[in-house]
Coordinates of N, CA and C in Angstrom, one line a residue:
M1 N 64.5 99.1 -158.6 CA 64.5 98.2 -157.4 C 65.9 98.2 -156.8
K2 N 67.0 98.4 -157.6 CA 68.3 98.4 -157.1 C 68.5 99.5 -156.1
E3 N 67.9 100.7 -156.3 CA 68.1 101.8 -155.4 C 67.5 101.5 -154.0
V4 N 66.4 100.7 -154.0 CA 65.8 100.3 -152.7 C 66.7 99.3 -152.0
I5 N 67.2 98.3 -152.8 CA 68.0 97.3 -152.2 C 69.3 97.9 -151.6
D6 N 69.8 98.9 -152.3 CA 71.1 99.6 -151.9 C 70.9 100.3 -150.5
K7 N 69.6 100.6 -150.2 CA 69.3 101.3 -148.9 C 69.2 100.4 -147.7
L8 N 69.2 99.0 -148.0 CA 69.2 98.1 -146.9 C 70.5 98.1 -146.2
N9 N 70.5 98.0 -144.9 CA 71.7 98.0 -144.1 C 72.2 96.6 -143.8
K10 N 73.5 96.4 -144.3 CA 74.1 95.0 -144.2 C 74.2 94.6 -142.7
A11 N 74.3 95.5 -141.8 CA 74.4 95.1 -140.4 C 73.2 94.4 -139.9
F12 N 72.0 94.6 -140.6 CA 70.8 93.9 -140.1 C 70.4 92.7 -141.0
E13 N 71.2 92.3 -141.9 CA 70.9 91.2 -142.7 C 70.8 89.8 -142.0
N14 N 71.6 89.7 -140.9 CA 71.6 88.4 -140.2 C 70.4 88.4 -139.3
R15 N 69.8 87.2 -139.2 CA 68.5 87.0 -138.4 C 68.8 87.4 -136.9
I16 N 69.9 87.1 -136.4 CA 70.2 87.3 -135.0 C 70.3 88.8 -134.7
R17 N 71.0 89.5 -135.6 CA 71.1 91.0 -135.4 C 69.7 91.7 -135.6
L18 N 69.0 91.1 -136.6 CA 67.6 91.6 -136.8 C 66.8 91.4 -135.5
G19 N 66.9 90.2 -134.9 CA 66.2 89.9 -133.7 C 66.6 90.8 -132.5
I20 N 67.9 91.0 -132.4 CA 68.5 91.9 -131.3 C 67.9 93.3 -131.4
M21 N 67.9 93.8 -132.6 CA 67.4 95.2 -132.8 C 65.9 95.3 -132.6
S22 N 65.2 94.3 -133.1 CA 63.8 94.3 -132.9 C 63.4 94.2 -131.5
A23 N 64.1 93.4 -130.7 CA 63.8 93.4 -129.2 C 64.1 94.7 -128.6
L24 N 65.2 95.3 -129.0 CA 65.6 96.6 -128.3 C 64.7 97.7 -128.7
M25 N 64.1 97.7 -129.9 CA 63.3 98.7 -130.3 C 62.0 98.8 -129.5
V26 N 61.6 97.7 -128.9 CA 60.3 97.7 -128.2 C 60.6 97.6 -126.6
N27 N 61.8 97.6 -126.2 CA 62.1 97.5 -124.8 C 63.2 98.6 -124.5
D28 N 63.0 99.3 -123.3 CA 64.0 100.3 -123.0 C 65.4 99.6 -122.9
S29 N 65.5 98.4 -122.3 CA 66.7 97.7 -122.2 C 66.3 96.2 -122.0
I30 N 67.3 95.3 -122.3 CA 67.1 93.9 -122.1 C 68.4 93.3 -121.7
D31 N 68.4 92.4 -120.7 CA 69.7 91.8 -120.3 C 70.0 90.6 -121.2
F32 N 71.3 90.2 -121.0 CA 71.9 89.2 -121.9 C 71.1 87.9 -121.8
L33 N 70.8 87.4 -120.6 CA 70.0 86.1 -120.5 C 68.7 86.1 -121.2
A34 N 68.0 87.2 -121.0 CA 66.6 87.4 -121.6 C 66.7 87.4 -123.1
L35 N 67.7 88.1 -123.6 CA 67.9 88.2 -125.0 C 68.3 86.8 -125.6
K36 N 69.2 86.2 -124.9 CA 69.6 84.8 -125.3 C 68.5 83.9 -125.4
D37 N 67.6 83.9 -124.4 CA 66.4 83.0 -124.4 C 65.5 83.4 -125.5
L38 N 65.2 84.7 -125.7 CA 64.3 85.2 -126.7 C 64.7 84.7 -128.1
L39 N 66.0 84.8 -128.4 CA 66.5 84.5 -129.7 C 66.9 83.0 -129.9
D40 N 67.0 82.3 -128.7 CA 67.4 80.9 -128.7 C 68.8 80.7 -129.4
V41 N 69.8 81.4 -128.9 CA 71.1 81.3 -129.4 C 72.1 81.0 -128.3
T42 N 73.3 80.7 -128.7 CA 74.4 80.4 -127.7 C 75.0 81.7 -127.2
D43 N 75.6 81.6 -126.1 CA 76.3 82.8 -125.5 C 77.3 83.4 -126.5
G44 N 78.1 82.6 -127.1 CA 79.1 83.1 -128.0 C 78.5 83.7 -129.3
N45 N 77.5 83.1 -129.8 CA 76.8 83.6 -131.0 C 76.2 85.0 -130.7
L46 N 75.5 85.1 -129.6 CA 74.9 86.3 -129.2 C 76.0 87.4 -128.9
A47 N 77.0 87.0 -128.2 CA 78.1 88.0 -127.9 C 78.8 88.5 -129.2
S48 N 79.0 87.7 -130.2 CA 79.6 88.2 -131.4 C 78.8 89.2 -132.2
H49 N 77.5 88.9 -132.2 CA 76.5 89.8 -132.9 C 76.4 91.1 -132.1
I50 N 76.3 91.0 -130.8 CA 76.3 92.2 -129.9 C 77.5 93.1 -130.1
T51 N 78.7 92.5 -130.2 CA 79.9 93.2 -130.4 C 79.9 94.0 -131.7
A52 N 79.4 93.3 -132.8 CA 79.3 93.9 -134.1 C 78.4 95.1 -134.1
L53 N 77.2 95.0 -133.4 CA 76.3 96.2 -133.3 C 76.8 97.3 -132.4
E54 N 77.6 96.9 -131.4 CA 78.2 97.9 -130.5 C 79.2 98.7 -131.2
K55 N 80.1 98.0 -132.0 CA 81.1 98.7 -132.8 C 80.5 99.8 -133.8
L56 N 79.3 99.5 -134.3 CA 78.7 100.4 -135.2 C 77.9 101.5 -134.4
D57 N 78.0 101.5 -133.1 CA 77.3 102.4 -132.2 C 75.8 102.3 -132.4
Y58 N 75.3 101.1 -132.7 CA 73.8 100.9 -132.8 C 73.2 100.5 -131.5
I59 N 74.0 99.9 -130.6 CA 73.5 99.5 -129.3 C 74.5 100.0 -128.2
Q60 N 74.0 100.1 -127.0 CA 74.8 100.5 -125.8 C 74.8 99.3 -124.9
V61 N 76.0 99.0 -124.4 CA 76.1 97.9 -123.5 C 76.4 98.4 -122.1
T62 N 75.7 97.9 -121.1 CA 75.9 98.4 -119.7 C 76.2 97.2 -118.9
K63 N 77.2 97.2 -118.1 CA 77.6 96.1 -117.2 C 77.5 96.7 -115.8
E64 N 76.8 95.9 -114.9 CA 76.7 96.3 -113.5 C 76.7 95.1 -112.6
F65 N 76.9 95.3 -111.4 CA 76.9 94.2 -110.4 C 75.6 94.2 -109.7
V66 N 75.0 93.0 -109.7 CA 73.8 92.7 -108.9 C 74.2 91.7 -107.9
G67 N 74.4 92.1 -106.6 CA 75.0 91.3 -105.6 C 76.5 91.1 -106.0
K68 N 76.8 89.8 -106.2 CA 78.2 89.5 -106.6 C 78.3 89.1 -108.1
K69 N 77.2 89.1 -108.8 CA 77.1 88.7 -110.2 C 77.1 89.9 -111.1
T70 N 77.7 89.7 -112.3 CA 77.7 90.8 -113.3 C 76.4 90.6 -114.1
R71 N 75.8 91.8 -114.4 CA 74.6 91.8 -115.2 C 74.9 92.7 -116.4
T72 N 74.8 92.1 -117.6 CA 75.0 92.9 -118.8 C 73.7 93.1 -119.5
S73 N 73.4 94.4 -119.8 CA 72.2 94.8 -120.5 C 72.5 95.6 -121.7
F74 N 71.5 95.7 -122.5 CA 71.7 96.4 -123.8 C 70.5 97.3 -124.1
A75 N 70.8 98.4 -124.8 CA 69.8 99.4 -125.2 C 70.1 99.9 -126.6
V76 N 69.1 100.2 -127.3 CA 69.4 100.8 -128.7 C 69.8 102.3 -128.5
T77 N 70.8 102.7 -129.3 CA 71.2 104.1 -129.3 C 70.3 104.9 -130.3
T78 N 70.5 106.2 -130.2 CA 69.7 107.1 -131.1 C 70.1 106.7 -132.6
L79 N 71.4 106.5 -132.8 CA 71.8 106.2 -134.2 C 71.3 104.8 -134.6
G80 N 71.3 103.8 -133.7 CA 70.8 102.5 -133.9 C 69.3 102.6 -134.3
R81 N 68.5 103.3 -133.5 CA 67.1 103.5 -133.8 C 66.9 104.1 -135.2
K82 N 67.6 105.1 -135.5 CA 67.5 105.8 -136.8 C 67.8 104.8 -137.9
E83 N 69.0 104.1 -137.8 CA 69.4 103.2 -138.9 C 68.5 102.0 -139.0
F84 N 68.0 101.5 -137.9 CA 67.0 100.4 -138.0 C 65.7 100.8 -138.7
N85 N 65.2 102.0 -138.3 CA 64.0 102.5 -138.9 C 64.2 102.7 -140.4
Y86 N 65.3 103.2 -140.8 CA 65.7 103.4 -142.2 C 65.7 102.1 -142.9
H87 N 66.3 101.1 -142.3 CA 66.3 99.7 -142.9 C 64.9 99.1 -143.0
L88 N 64.1 99.3 -142.0 CA 62.7 98.8 -142.1 C 61.9 99.5 -143.2
N89 N 62.1 100.8 -143.3 CA 61.4 101.5 -144.4 C 61.8 101.0 -145.7
A90 N 63.1 100.7 -145.9 CA 63.6 100.2 -147.2 C 63.0 98.8 -147.5
L91 N 62.9 98.0 -146.5 CA 62.3 96.7 -146.6 C 60.8 96.8 -147.0
E92 N 60.1 97.7 -146.4 CA 58.7 98.0 -146.7 C 58.5 98.4 -148.1
K93 N 59.4 99.3 -148.6 CA 59.3 99.8 -150.0 C 59.6 98.6 -150.9
L94 N 60.5 97.8 -150.6 CA 60.8 96.6 -151.4 C 59.7 95.7 -151.5
V95 N 59.0 95.4 -150.4 CA 57.8 94.5 -150.4 C 56.7 95.1 -151.2
K96 N 56.5 96.4 -151.0 CA 55.4 97.1 -151.8 C 55.6 97.1 -153.3
R97 N 56.9 97.3 -153.7 CA 57.2 97.2 -155.1 C 57.0 95.9 -155.7
N98 N 57.3 94.8 -154.9 CA 57.1 93.5 -155.5 C 55.7 93.0 -155.5
R99 N 54.8 93.7 -154.8 CA 53.4 93.3 -154.8 C 52.7 93.7 -156.1
K100 N 53.2 94.7 -156.8 CA 52.6 95.2 -158.0 C 52.7 94.3 -159.2

């Protein structure tokens, strides 16, 4: 079991990061306000988790102007998709082992 647990990615242990990645895996991109509402978190809390995932190159952040307002949106990177799938597969193996 230890070898399966060792395959879990610490970057996804937090529920907010798990939520961010889950939302991005099923959407091409999502903007800050939609993600904030979906996860029911504060601006600062979401921003700190976004920064952590961006530093790992798991998500891409895009800032653009819509009229005079800034719009920030996020998308999962190829590396982020690969690492998140790897994490989910490890979780699945862990669950299956504990069912026996």
